[in-house]
Tab-separated table of C-alpha atoms in Angstrom:
chain	number	residue	atom	x	y	z
A	15	GLN	CA	0.356	17.319	-9.212
A	16	VAL	CA	-0.737	14.438	-7.832
A	17	GLN	CA	-2.230	13.546	-4.671
A	18	LEU	CA	-2.274	10.427	-2.626
A	19	GLU	CA	-4.530	9.587	0.270
A	20	GLU	CA	-4.506	6.902	2.494
A	21	SER	CA	-7.291	5.569	4.673
A	22	GLY	CA	-8.088	2.199	6.672
A	23	GLY	CA	-5.667	1.775	9.337
A	24	GLY	CA	-6.393	0.807	12.890
A	25	LEU	CA	-5.640	-1.332	15.587
A	26	VAL	CA	-6.520	-4.821	15.376
A	27	GLN	CA	-5.436	-7.895	17.178
A	28	ALA	CA	-3.348	-10.663	15.732
A	29	GLY	CA	-5.183	-13.156	13.358
A	30	GLY	CA	-7.571	-9.908	12.017
A	31	SER	CA	-7.908	-8.403	9.241
A	32	LEU	CA	-7.869	-4.713	7.573
A	33	ARG	CA	-8.316	-2.926	4.330
A	34	LEU	CA	-5.737	-0.019	3.120
A	35	SER	CA	-7.493	2.606	0.552
A	36	CYS	CA	-5.284	4.595	-1.271
A	37	ALA	CA	-6.910	7.381	-4.077
A	38	ALA	CA	-4.859	9.130	-6.082
A	39	SER	CA	-6.319	12.869	-6.752
A	40	GLY	CA	-5.089	15.869	-8.753
A	41	ARG	CA	-4.252	16.518	-12.199
A	42	THR	CA	-3.803	12.624	-12.616
A	43	PHE	CA	-3.585	10.186	-15.613
A	44	SER	CA	-3.548	6.445	-15.002
A	45	PRO	CA	-0.373	5.197	-13.390
A	46	TYR	CA	2.451	3.222	-14.268
A	47	ASN	CA	1.898	1.419	-10.876
A	48	MET	CA	0.867	1.651	-7.257
A	49	GLY	CA	1.906	-0.118	-4.237
A	50	TRP	CA	2.488	0.164	-0.827
A	51	TYR	CA	5.424	0.448	1.444
A	52	ARG	CA	5.713	0.463	5.012
A	53	GLN	CA	8.023	1.716	8.274
A	54	ALA	CA	8.338	0.590	11.517
A	55	PRO	CA	9.936	2.242	14.378
A	56	GLY	CA	13.473	2.167	14.426
A	57	LYS	CA	13.770	0.877	11.275
A	58	GLU	CA	13.824	1.682	7.355
A	59	ARG	CA	10.440	2.022	4.740
A	60	GLU	CA	10.533	-1.108	3.282
A	61	PHE	CA	8.365	-2.495	0.377
A	62	VAL	CA	5.427	-4.186	0.898
A	63	ALA	CA	3.302	-5.025	-2.824
A	64	ALA	CA	2.862	-3.511	-6.272
A	65	ILE	CA	0.173	-3.632	-8.525
A	66	TRP	CA	1.359	-2.735	-12.383
A	67	TRP	CA	-2.131	-0.920	-14.189
A	68	THR	CA	-1.244	-2.253	-17.514
A	69	GLY	CA	-1.840	-6.021	-16.943
A	70	GLY	CA	-2.225	-5.784	-13.432
A	71	SER	CA	0.595	-7.781	-12.432
A	72	THR	CA	1.580	-8.063	-8.627
A	73	SER	CA	4.497	-8.356	-6.539
A	74	TYR	CA	4.726	-8.973	-2.537
A	75	GLU	CA	7.754	-9.035	-0.328
A	76	ASP	CA	7.637	-12.397	1.126
A	77	SER	CA	6.501	-12.107	4.356
A	78	VAL	CA	3.182	-11.329	3.629
A	79	LYS	CA	2.927	-13.545	0.486
A	80	GLY	CA	-0.506	-15.483	1.314
A	81	ARG	CA	-1.853	-12.922	3.543
A	82	PHE	CA	-2.305	-9.512	1.978
A	83	THR	CA	-3.324	-9.021	-1.618
A	84	ILE	CA	-3.527	-5.899	-3.267
A	85	SER	CA	-5.871	-4.512	-5.868
A	86	ARG	CA	-6.931	-1.964	-8.032
A	87	ASP	CA	-10.089	0.013	-9.276
A	88	ASN	CA	-8.870	1.419	-12.806
A	89	ALA	CA	-11.526	4.113	-13.066
A	90	ASN	CA	-11.121	5.724	-9.721
A	91	ASN	CA	-6.897	5.397	-10.173
A	92	THR	CA	-7.424	3.826	-6.222
A	93	VAL	CA	-5.461	1.095	-4.731
A	94	TYR	CA	-6.407	-1.327	-1.691
A	95	LEU	CA	-4.402	-3.628	0.344
A	96	GLN	CA	-6.340	-6.802	2.114
A	97	MET	CA	-4.118	-7.569	5.149
A	98	ASN	CA	-5.400	-10.930	6.248
A	99	ASN	CA	-3.550	-13.000	9.292
A	100	LEU	CA	-2.243	-10.199	10.866
A	101	LYS	CA	0.961	-10.572	13.145
A	102	PRO	CA	2.505	-7.932	15.317
A	103	GLU	CA	5.468	-7.629	13.306
A	104	ASP	CA	2.976	-6.219	10.713
A	105	THR	CA	2.723	-2.998	12.707
A	106	ALA	CA	4.004	0.211	11.237
A	107	VAL	CA	3.079	3.316	9.326
A	108	TYR	CA	1.917	1.959	5.339
A	109	TYR	CA	2.571	4.386	2.634
A	110	CYS	CA	1.021	4.194	-0.382
A	111	LYS	CA	3.180	5.207	-3.859
A	112	GLY	CA	2.076	5.954	-6.982
A	113	THR	CA	4.322	6.169	-10.225
A	114	PHE	CA	2.603	8.339	-12.512
A	115	GLY	CA	5.168	8.927	-15.607
A	116	ALA	CA	8.261	9.387	-14.591
A	117	ILE	CA	7.097	10.760	-11.034
A	118	GLY	CA	6.654	9.123	-7.888
A	119	TYR	CA	4.015	10.317	-5.119
A	120	TRP	CA	3.620	9.194	-1.933
A	121	GLY	CA	0.943	9.458	0.653
A	122	GLN	CA	1.055	10.968	4.225
A	123	GLY	CA	1.381	7.537	5.709
A	124	THR	CA	-1.867	5.327	7.518
A	125	GLN	CA	-0.645	3.390	11.120
A	126	VAL	CA	-1.410	-0.015	11.470
A	127	THR	CA	-1.141	-1.473	14.841
A	128	VAL	CA	-1.056	-5.202	15.804
A	129	SER	CA	-1.649	-6.373	19.278
A	130	SER	CA	-0.424	-10.104	20.171
């Protein structure tokens, strides 16, 4: 079983920055990939960014390109999301997802609120 724990959310003014972390624990081996999704009130969960453990390639949702950066700590099975120039429309619960083998695991989520 794999557990994912997010941290780093909070309240920030527009234009500010936050760094989210997601650490995998339990009976883990290196993931296939890890990523971030978000869900705003009244909306469906959407993809934000992902990183693949082998090679380190990344993928981003268009609205966060150039503002968000995903990175990883291989040794500790941890993924980060550096969020700069935050906008009110970035307000959401951010969820970490890790794919280990053929199974996807989700964290509990961390709230990010951007005030205008």
